[in-house]
Short mmCIF file of C-alpha atoms in Angstrom, two decimals:
data_model
loop_
_atom_site.label_atom_id
_atom_site.label_comp_id
_atom_site.label_asym_id
_atom_site.label_seq_id
_atom_site.Cartn_x
_atom_site.Cartn_y
_atom_site.Cartn_z
CA UNK A 909 192.76 -24.12 -207.10
CA UNK A 910 192.36 -24.39 -210.84
CA UNK A 911 191.52 -27.85 -212.08
CA UNK A 912 192.91 -29.27 -215.30
CA UNK A 913 190.19 -29.63 -217.89
CA UNK A 914 189.02 -33.21 -218.13
CA UNK A 915 186.91 -33.02 -221.26
CA UNK A 916 188.55 -35.54 -223.55
CA UNK A 917 188.84 -35.92 -227.29
CA UNK A 918 188.60 -39.62 -228.17
CA UNK A 919 192.20 -40.70 -228.70
CA UNK A 920 193.12 -44.29 -229.52
CA UNK A 921 191.07 -47.32 -228.56
CA UNK A 922 189.00 -47.32 -225.38
CA UNK A 923 190.19 -50.58 -223.85
CA UNK A 924 188.34 -50.29 -220.58
CA UNK A 925 185.53 -52.74 -219.74
CA UNK A 926 182.33 -51.00 -218.71
CA UNK A 927 180.05 -53.97 -218.15
CA UNK A 928 177.91 -54.01 -215.02
CA UNK A 929 176.30 -56.95 -213.28
CA UNK A 930 172.54 -57.29 -213.56
CA UNK A 931 172.35 -56.73 -209.82
CA UNK A 932 173.72 -53.20 -210.32
CA UNK A 933 170.37 -52.20 -211.90
CA UNK A 934 172.14 -50.16 -214.58
CA UNK A 935 169.95 -49.26 -217.57
CA UNK A 936 171.37 -48.71 -221.04
CA UNK A 937 169.71 -45.57 -222.36
CA UNK A 938 171.37 -45.49 -225.79
CA UNK A 939 173.57 -47.62 -227.97
CA UNK A 940 175.59 -47.12 -231.14
CA UNK A 941 174.26 -48.75 -234.29
CA UNK A 942 176.95 -49.66 -236.85
CA UNK A 943 176.39 -48.22 -240.32
CA UNK A 944 177.55 -49.41 -243.74
CA UNK A 945 180.58 -47.26 -244.50
CA UNK A 946 181.50 -46.08 -247.97
CA UNK A 947 184.54 -47.42 -249.83
CA UNK A 948 186.17 -43.99 -249.50
CA UNK A 949 185.72 -44.01 -245.71
CA UNK A 950 187.13 -47.54 -245.42
CA UNK A 951 190.16 -46.58 -247.54
CA UNK A 952 190.71 -43.47 -245.41
CA UNK A 953 190.65 -45.56 -242.22
CA UNK A 954 193.07 -48.06 -243.78
CA UNK A 955 195.52 -45.27 -244.59
CA UNK A 956 195.14 -43.88 -241.07
CA UNK A 957 195.90 -47.26 -239.49
CA UNK A 958 198.89 -47.69 -241.79
CA UNK A 959 200.20 -44.24 -240.86
CA UNK A 960 199.89 -45.14 -237.17
CA UNK A 961 201.93 -48.33 -237.65
CA UNK A 962 204.63 -46.47 -239.60
CA UNK A 963 204.82 -43.75 -236.96
CA UNK A 964 204.96 -46.33 -234.15
CA UNK A 965 207.74 -48.27 -235.87
CA UNK A 966 209.73 -45.06 -236.36
CA UNK A 967 209.31 -44.10 -232.70
CA UNK A 968 210.60 -47.40 -231.32
CA UNK A 969 213.41 -47.72 -233.86
CA UNK A 970 214.75 -44.16 -233.65
CA UNK A 971 213.84 -43.37 -230.02
CA UNK A 972 213.20 -39.63 -230.52
CA UNK A 973 214.13 -37.16 -227.78
CA UNK A 974 212.43 -33.86 -227.11
CA UNK A 975 214.77 -32.15 -224.65
CA UNK A 976 215.67 -29.46 -227.18
CA UNK A 977 212.10 -28.19 -227.42
CA UNK A 978 211.52 -26.46 -224.05
CA UNK A 979 208.92 -23.70 -224.19
CA UNK A 980 207.09 -21.55 -221.64
CA UNK A 981 203.39 -22.41 -222.04
CA UNK A 982 200.42 -20.59 -220.51
CA UNK A 983 198.97 -22.88 -217.81
CA UNK A 984 195.45 -21.88 -218.80
CA UNK A 985 195.67 -23.49 -222.24
CA UNK A 986 197.13 -26.85 -221.16
CA UNK A 987 194.49 -29.58 -221.21
CA UNK A 988 194.47 -33.14 -219.85
CA UNK A 989 192.90 -35.26 -222.60
CA UNK A 990 195.18 -38.19 -221.72
CA UNK A 991 193.92 -38.40 -218.12
CA UNK A 992 192.08 -41.75 -218.65
CA UNK A 993 195.43 -43.35 -219.54
CA UNK A 994 197.05 -42.28 -216.27
CA UNK A 995 196.06 -44.83 -213.62
CA UNK A 996 198.46 -43.72 -210.89
CA UNK A 997 197.07 -42.46 -207.60
CA UNK A 998 197.03 -38.71 -206.98
CA UNK A 999 199.33 -37.42 -204.21
CA UNK A 1000 197.91 -36.73 -200.77
CA UNK A 1001 197.07 -33.17 -199.80
CA UNK A 1002 200.26 -32.90 -197.75
CA UNK A 1003 202.38 -34.26 -200.61
CA UNK A 1004 200.90 -31.63 -202.94
CA UNK A 1005 201.51 -28.91 -200.32
CA UNK A 1006 205.16 -30.01 -200.09
CA UNK A 1007 205.45 -29.80 -203.89
CA UNK A 1008 204.01 -26.27 -203.90
CA UNK A 1009 206.41 -25.23 -201.13
CA UNK A 1010 209.36 -26.68 -203.06
CA UNK A 1011 208.40 -24.82 -206.26
CA UNK A 1012 208.05 -21.55 -204.34
CA UNK A 1013 211.43 -22.04 -202.60
CA UNK A 1014 213.70 -23.38 -205.36
CA UNK A 1015 211.58 -23.19 -208.51
CA UNK A 1016 210.60 -25.95 -210.93
CA UNK A 1017 213.57 -28.31 -211.30
CA UNK A 1018 212.12 -30.54 -214.04
CA UNK A 1019 209.91 -29.19 -216.87
CA UNK A 1020 206.68 -31.02 -217.62
CA UNK A 1021 205.94 -32.83 -220.91
CA UNK A 1022 203.10 -31.78 -223.19
CA UNK A 1023 201.96 -32.56 -226.71
CA UNK A 1024 200.76 -29.99 -229.20
CA UNK A 1025 198.55 -30.88 -232.15
CA UNK A 1026 198.14 -29.16 -235.51
CA UNK A 1027 195.42 -26.93 -234.05
CA UNK A 1028 197.76 -25.63 -231.32
CA UNK A 1029 196.03 -27.61 -228.57
CA UNK A 1030 198.31 -28.57 -225.66
CA UNK A 1031 197.90 -31.68 -223.50
CA UNK A 1032 199.94 -32.69 -220.47
CA UNK A 1033 201.62 -36.12 -220.53
CA UNK A 1034 204.00 -35.95 -217.56
CA UNK A 1035 203.78 -33.46 -214.71
CA UNK A 1036 200.10 -33.10 -213.79
CA UNK A 1037 200.92 -32.47 -210.13
CA UNK A 1038 203.51 -29.81 -211.04
CA UNK A 1039 200.98 -28.18 -213.36
CA UNK A 1040 198.32 -28.16 -210.62
CA UNK A 1041 200.86 -26.67 -208.21
CA UNK A 1042 201.56 -23.83 -210.68
CA UNK A 1043 197.80 -23.26 -211.08
CA UNK A 1044 197.34 -23.13 -207.32
CA UNK A 1045 200.21 -20.69 -206.75
CA UNK A 1046 199.08 -18.42 -209.60
CA UNK A 1047 195.51 -18.26 -208.30
CA UNK A 1048 196.78 -17.18 -204.89
CA UNK A 1049 199.55 -14.78 -205.92
CA UNK A 1050 198.82 -13.78 -209.54
CA UNK A 1051 202.55 -13.59 -210.29
CA UNK A 1052 203.47 -13.81 -213.97
CA UNK A 1053 206.34 -16.20 -213.21
CA UNK A 1054 203.70 -18.84 -212.37
CA UNK A 1055 201.46 -18.03 -215.35
CA UNK A 1056 203.82 -19.85 -217.72
CA UNK A 1057 205.32 -23.27 -216.99
CA UNK A 1058 208.45 -24.76 -218.64
CA UNK A 1059 207.42 -27.62 -220.95
CA UNK A 1060 209.08 -30.13 -223.22
CA UNK A 1061 206.77 -29.75 -226.21
CA UNK A 1062 206.21 -32.85 -228.35
CA UNK A 1063 204.43 -32.54 -231.72
CA UNK A 1064 201.46 -34.87 -231.47
CA UNK A 1065 201.91 -36.17 -235.03
CA UNK A 1066 205.36 -37.52 -234.07
CA UNK A 1067 204.09 -39.86 -231.33
CA UNK A 1068 201.23 -42.29 -230.77
CA UNK A 1069 199.14 -43.79 -227.99
CA UNK A 1070 201.63 -46.50 -227.00
CA UNK A 1071 204.48 -43.97 -226.71
CA UNK A 1072 202.39 -41.63 -224.55
CA UNK A 1073 201.23 -44.43 -222.27
CA UNK A 1074 204.81 -45.70 -221.94
CA UNK A 1075 206.04 -42.23 -220.97
CA UNK A 1076 203.38 -42.01 -218.27
CA UNK A 1077 204.39 -45.37 -216.82
CA UNK A 1078 208.14 -44.71 -216.96
CA UNK A 1079 207.75 -41.34 -215.22
CA UNK A 1080 205.46 -42.62 -212.46
CA UNK A 1081 206.17 -46.27 -211.68
CA UNK A 1082 209.18 -45.67 -209.39
CA UNK A 1083 207.67 -43.16 -207.01
CA UNK A 1084 203.89 -42.95 -207.35
CA UNK A 1085 201.25 -45.16 -205.75
CA UNK A 1086 199.15 -47.44 -207.94
CA UNK A 1087 196.54 -49.98 -206.84
CA UNK A 1088 196.79 -53.61 -207.89
CA UNK A 1089 193.66 -53.27 -210.06
CA UNK A 1090 195.03 -50.20 -211.84
CA UNK A 1091 198.42 -51.87 -212.27
CA UNK A 1092 196.76 -54.81 -214.03
CA UNK A 1093 194.57 -52.51 -216.09
CA UNK A 1094 197.52 -50.39 -217.25
CA UNK A 1095 199.52 -53.49 -218.09
CA UNK A 1096 196.71 -55.04 -220.13
CA UNK A 1097 195.99 -51.79 -221.97
CA UNK A 1098 199.64 -51.52 -222.99
CA UNK A 1099 199.67 -55.19 -223.95
CA UNK A 1100 196.73 -54.73 -226.33
CA UNK A 1101 198.39 -51.76 -228.01
CA UNK A 1102 201.83 -53.40 -228.22
CA UNK A 1103 200.30 -56.44 -229.96
CA UNK A 1104 199.57 -54.18 -232.92
CA UNK A 1105 203.24 -53.23 -233.24
CA UNK A 1106 205.33 -55.48 -235.47
CA UNK A 1107 208.35 -55.70 -233.15
CA UNK A 1108 206.12 -56.81 -230.25
CA UNK A 1109 203.98 -59.41 -232.03
CA UNK A 1110 205.60 -62.22 -230.00
CA UNK A 1111 204.04 -62.62 -226.52
CA UNK A 1112 207.45 -63.30 -224.99
CA UNK A 1113 208.79 -59.99 -226.35
CA UNK A 1114 205.79 -58.15 -224.95
CA UNK A 1115 206.23 -59.82 -221.56
CA UNK A 1116 209.89 -58.78 -221.40
CA UNK A 1117 209.10 -55.18 -222.35
CA UNK A 1118 206.21 -54.90 -219.88
CA UNK A 1119 208.36 -56.27 -217.05
CA UNK A 1120 210.87 -53.47 -217.75
CA UNK A 1121 208.16 -50.81 -217.93
CA UNK A 1122 206.40 -51.81 -214.72
CA UNK A 1123 209.55 -52.98 -212.91
CA UNK A 1124 208.10 -56.39 -212.05
CA UNK A 1125 209.34 -59.86 -212.95
CA UNK A 1126 208.18 -61.56 -216.15
CA UNK A 1127 206.37 -64.32 -214.26
CA UNK A 1128 204.22 -61.66 -212.54
CA UNK A 1129 203.53 -60.06 -215.92
CA UNK A 1130 202.24 -63.33 -217.35
CA UNK A 1131 200.15 -63.93 -214.23
CA UNK A 1132 198.55 -60.53 -214.75
CA UNK A 1133 198.00 -61.29 -218.43
CA UNK A 1134 195.74 -64.17 -217.40
CA UNK A 1135 193.21 -61.49 -216.55
CA UNK A 1136 192.60 -61.16 -220.30
CA UNK A 1137 190.51 -64.31 -220.03
CA UNK A 1138 188.21 -62.71 -217.44
CA UNK A 1139 184.66 -61.90 -218.46
CA UNK A 1140 183.85 -58.18 -218.66
CA UNK A 1141 181.89 -58.03 -215.37
CA UNK A 1142 184.88 -59.54 -213.53
CA UNK A 1143 187.34 -57.18 -215.24
CA UNK A 1144 185.22 -54.20 -214.26
CA UNK A 1145 185.06 -55.34 -210.64
CA UNK A 1146 188.82 -55.93 -210.58
CA UNK A 1147 189.67 -52.51 -211.99
CA UNK A 1148 187.28 -50.87 -209.52
CA UNK A 1149 189.01 -52.76 -206.66
CA UNK A 1150 185.73 -54.55 -205.89
CA UNK A 1151 187.43 -57.98 -206.10
CA UNK A 1152 191.03 -59.03 -205.51
CA UNK A 1153 193.57 -60.52 -207.88
CA UNK A 1154 193.17 -63.82 -206.02
CA UNK A 1155 189.45 -63.90 -206.84
CA UNK A 1156 190.17 -62.92 -210.46
CA UNK A 1157 192.79 -65.66 -210.83
CA UNK A 1158 190.39 -68.37 -209.67
CA UNK A 1159 187.67 -67.12 -212.02
CA UNK A 1160 190.03 -67.41 -215.02
CA UNK A 1161 190.12 -71.18 -214.49
CA UNK A 1162 186.64 -71.55 -216.00
CA UNK A 1163 185.09 -70.24 -219.27
CA UNK A 1164 183.68 -66.71 -219.40
CA UNK A 1165 180.04 -67.79 -219.46
CA UNK A 1166 180.62 -69.78 -216.27
CA UNK A 1167 182.40 -66.79 -214.70
CA UNK A 1168 179.42 -64.57 -215.46
CA UNK A 1169 177.02 -67.13 -214.01
CA UNK A 1170 179.09 -67.38 -210.82
CA UNK A 1171 179.10 -63.59 -210.44
CA UNK A 1172 175.38 -63.23 -211.17
CA UNK A 1173 174.47 -65.99 -208.70
CA UNK A 1174 176.98 -65.34 -205.91
CA UNK A 1175 177.49 -61.59 -206.31
CA UNK A 1176 180.75 -59.73 -205.73
CA UNK A 1177 180.61 -60.45 -201.98
CA UNK A 1178 179.94 -64.15 -202.52
CA UNK A 1179 183.02 -64.71 -204.70
CA UNK A 1180 185.22 -63.28 -201.96
CA UNK A 1181 184.67 -66.54 -200.04
CA UNK A 1182 187.75 -68.15 -201.57
CA UNK A 1183 187.13 -71.53 -199.93
CA UNK A 1184 183.86 -71.75 -201.90
CA UNK A 1185 185.19 -70.17 -205.09
CA UNK A 1186 187.95 -72.82 -205.24
CA UNK A 1187 185.33 -75.56 -205.41
CA UNK A 1188 183.28 -73.76 -208.07
CA UNK A 1189 186.27 -73.25 -210.37
CA UNK A 1190 188.14 -76.56 -210.03
CA UNK A 1191 186.58 -78.04 -213.21
CA UNK A 1192 187.40 -76.26 -216.46
CA UNK A 1193 184.72 -78.14 -218.42
CA UNK A 1194 181.90 -77.61 -215.92
CA UNK A 1195 178.43 -77.06 -217.40
CA UNK A 1196 175.92 -74.43 -216.29
CA UNK A 1197 173.63 -77.19 -214.96
CA UNK A 1198 176.43 -78.69 -212.88
CA UNK A 1199 177.43 -75.23 -211.67
CA UNK A 1200 173.92 -74.59 -210.33
CA UNK A 1201 174.10 -77.80 -208.30
CA UNK A 1202 177.59 -76.98 -207.04
CA UNK A 1203 176.55 -73.48 -205.95
CA UNK A 1204 173.76 -74.90 -203.80
CA UNK A 1205 176.19 -77.42 -202.32
CA UNK A 1206 179.07 -75.03 -201.56
CA UNK A 1207 176.76 -72.46 -199.97
CA UNK A 1208 176.32 -74.93 -197.14
CA UNK A 1209 180.06 -75.46 -196.67
CA UNK A 1210 181.86 -73.66 -193.86
CA UNK A 1211 185.51 -72.51 -193.96
CA UNK A 1212 188.00 -75.24 -193.11
CA UNK A 1213 189.74 -72.97 -190.61
CA UNK A 1214 189.13 -69.73 -188.75
CA UNK A 1215 191.20 -67.37 -186.61
CA UNK A 1216 190.60 -66.39 -182.99
CA UNK A 1217 192.55 -63.53 -181.40
CA UNK A 1218 193.12 -63.69 -177.65
CA UNK A 1219 194.68 -60.95 -175.54
CA UNK A 1220 195.76 -61.62 -171.94
CA UNK A 1221 197.50 -59.64 -169.24
CA UNK A 1222 201.09 -60.51 -168.38
CA UNK A 1223 199.91 -62.26 -165.18
CA UNK A 1224 197.81 -64.70 -167.24
CA UNK A 1225 200.24 -65.38 -170.09
CA UNK A 1226 201.86 -68.53 -168.68
CA UNK A 1227 198.55 -70.13 -167.53
CA UNK A 1228 196.99 -69.35 -170.91
CA UNK A 1229 199.90 -70.99 -172.74
CA UNK A 1230 199.48 -74.11 -170.60
CA UNK A 1231 195.74 -74.22 -171.39
CA UNK A 1232 196.51 -73.91 -175.12
CA UNK A 1233 199.02 -76.75 -174.91
CA UNK A 1234 196.54 -78.96 -173.01
CA UNK A 1235 193.98 -78.36 -175.77
CA UNK A 1236 196.59 -79.22 -178.40
CA UNK A 1237 197.41 -82.51 -176.64
CA UNK A 1238 193.83 -83.55 -175.82
CA UNK A 1239 191.81 -82.36 -178.83
CA UNK A 1240 193.97 -81.17 -181.72
CA UNK A 1241 196.32 -84.18 -181.56
CA UNK A 1242 193.41 -86.55 -182.17
CA UNK A 1243 192.45 -84.76 -185.38
CA UNK A 1244 196.07 -84.34 -186.49
CA UNK A 1245 196.63 -88.09 -186.15
CA UNK A 1246 194.15 -88.54 -189.01
CA UNK A 1247 196.07 -86.02 -191.14
CA UNK A 1248 199.52 -87.64 -191.24
CA UNK A 1249 200.31 -86.24 -187.81
CA UNK A 1250 200.47 -82.64 -189.09
CA UNK A 1251 198.99 -79.68 -187.24
CA UNK A 1252 199.08 -77.37 -190.29
CA UNK A 1253 195.33 -77.54 -191.08
CA UNK A 1254 194.24 -78.35 -187.54
CA UNK A 1255 195.71 -76.09 -184.90
CA UNK A 1256 198.24 -73.24 -185.09
CA UNK A 1257 199.19 -70.75 -182.42
CA UNK A 1258 200.84 -67.42 -183.27
CA UNK A 1259 202.45 -64.92 -180.92
CA UNK A 1260 203.33 -61.27 -181.35
CA UNK A 1261 207.07 -61.61 -181.96
CA UNK A 1262 207.86 -58.12 -180.71
CA UNK A 1263 205.98 -58.57 -177.42
CA UNK A 1264 207.27 -62.11 -176.96
CA UNK A 1265 210.84 -60.79 -176.73
CA UNK A 1266 209.93 -59.03 -173.47
CA UNK A 1267 208.55 -62.23 -171.89
CA UNK A 1268 211.24 -64.75 -172.85
CA UNK A 1269 212.57 -64.91 -169.28
CA UNK A 1270 209.15 -65.46 -167.71
CA UNK A 1271 207.59 -68.21 -169.86
CA UNK A 1272 208.23 -71.95 -169.93
CA UNK A 1273 210.42 -72.61 -172.99
CA UNK A 1274 209.31 -76.25 -173.24
CA UNK A 1275 205.62 -75.26 -173.26
CA UNK A 1276 206.37 -72.63 -175.91
CA UNK A 1277 208.26 -75.07 -178.16
CA UNK A 1278 205.49 -77.69 -177.91
CA UNK A 1279 202.90 -75.06 -178.79
CA UNK A 1280 204.89 -74.12 -181.90
CA UNK A 1281 205.61 -77.73 -182.99
CA UNK A 1282 204.42 -78.65 -186.50
CA UNK A 1283 203.79 -82.40 -186.07
CA UNK A 1284 202.87 -84.93 -183.40
CA UNK A 1285 206.37 -86.42 -183.60
CA UNK A 1286 208.01 -83.02 -183.08
CA UNK A 1287 205.83 -82.34 -180.07
CA UNK A 1288 206.63 -85.76 -178.54
CA UNK A 1289 210.39 -85.29 -179.00
CA UNK A 1290 210.50 -81.95 -177.14
CA UNK A 1291 211.63 -82.50 -173.55
#
């Protein structure tokens, strides 16, 4: 199966963090050294930036359409330079096989979208999977009808990075899989680009637009935007799905230098212990010296609660429930009495709801209700 070329011309700003923790043992072999640019170069860059802003304003004011520019393009000359901007998960092998079968049976229903630059270079924006399907069929059958794929062709000079990214999101968000880390990364990348556009300078406007693009509520958008205050090591770990959004959210409660120190000292596995991370991030103005003391202290702390899973045969279900209730009365009730009579952080029993439906006629309902009671008073009132 032919693969789309992944060699990429540098287009737009690279907004991805690439920092690695010291524990990753990554060595930097080379680095760019900024040079003093000439006045002519600076003026040329200023004109370029101004042209980008004008083009972007025109795009979002006039909303251009490209449905009247369908062409049959040779699959072998279509590149994928925009691949780093597409963070959606690839389809499974079976999903791709189904797509190939559909194209062979009924043809391509929707053309793909490509850009073409002044040098005649084509790049796919929407329809990578359809393009790969055409490549696969052509390699197997060598039929000319699969050598050329229908494309909506967009002149590259008429669009910009934000428009291309937005098209990718709009075409994928409803039916393609995307991880939480990639969702946040795509949202933040679009946020950074939209900030440079005059009509989106206001954060509220950006939040509203992003919620429409990603089909999530505005409150979720602004929660994700908190990730901007993550240090680069934490952002990298989040985008690589090495830490969860919950871990990232707690880290944002402290300054970036403190975040880095926590990650360097605890490591990516250490910060996953949320019960410890909560204690390390509960003071926004914590100093590095105080953090070092707190890390030593919290490393000795155990989780407040843990889960135990018990499986029993149907013959032992009722006796087991009675034993659990006896423990709740004799041991858990004593601790709950010191916590306003609540069992929430002391003792909770959960049953498999589906299985429980089969046993309703064979278990003691009073025992069951007492086991599920939330407070000492509730348990005492059940007769």
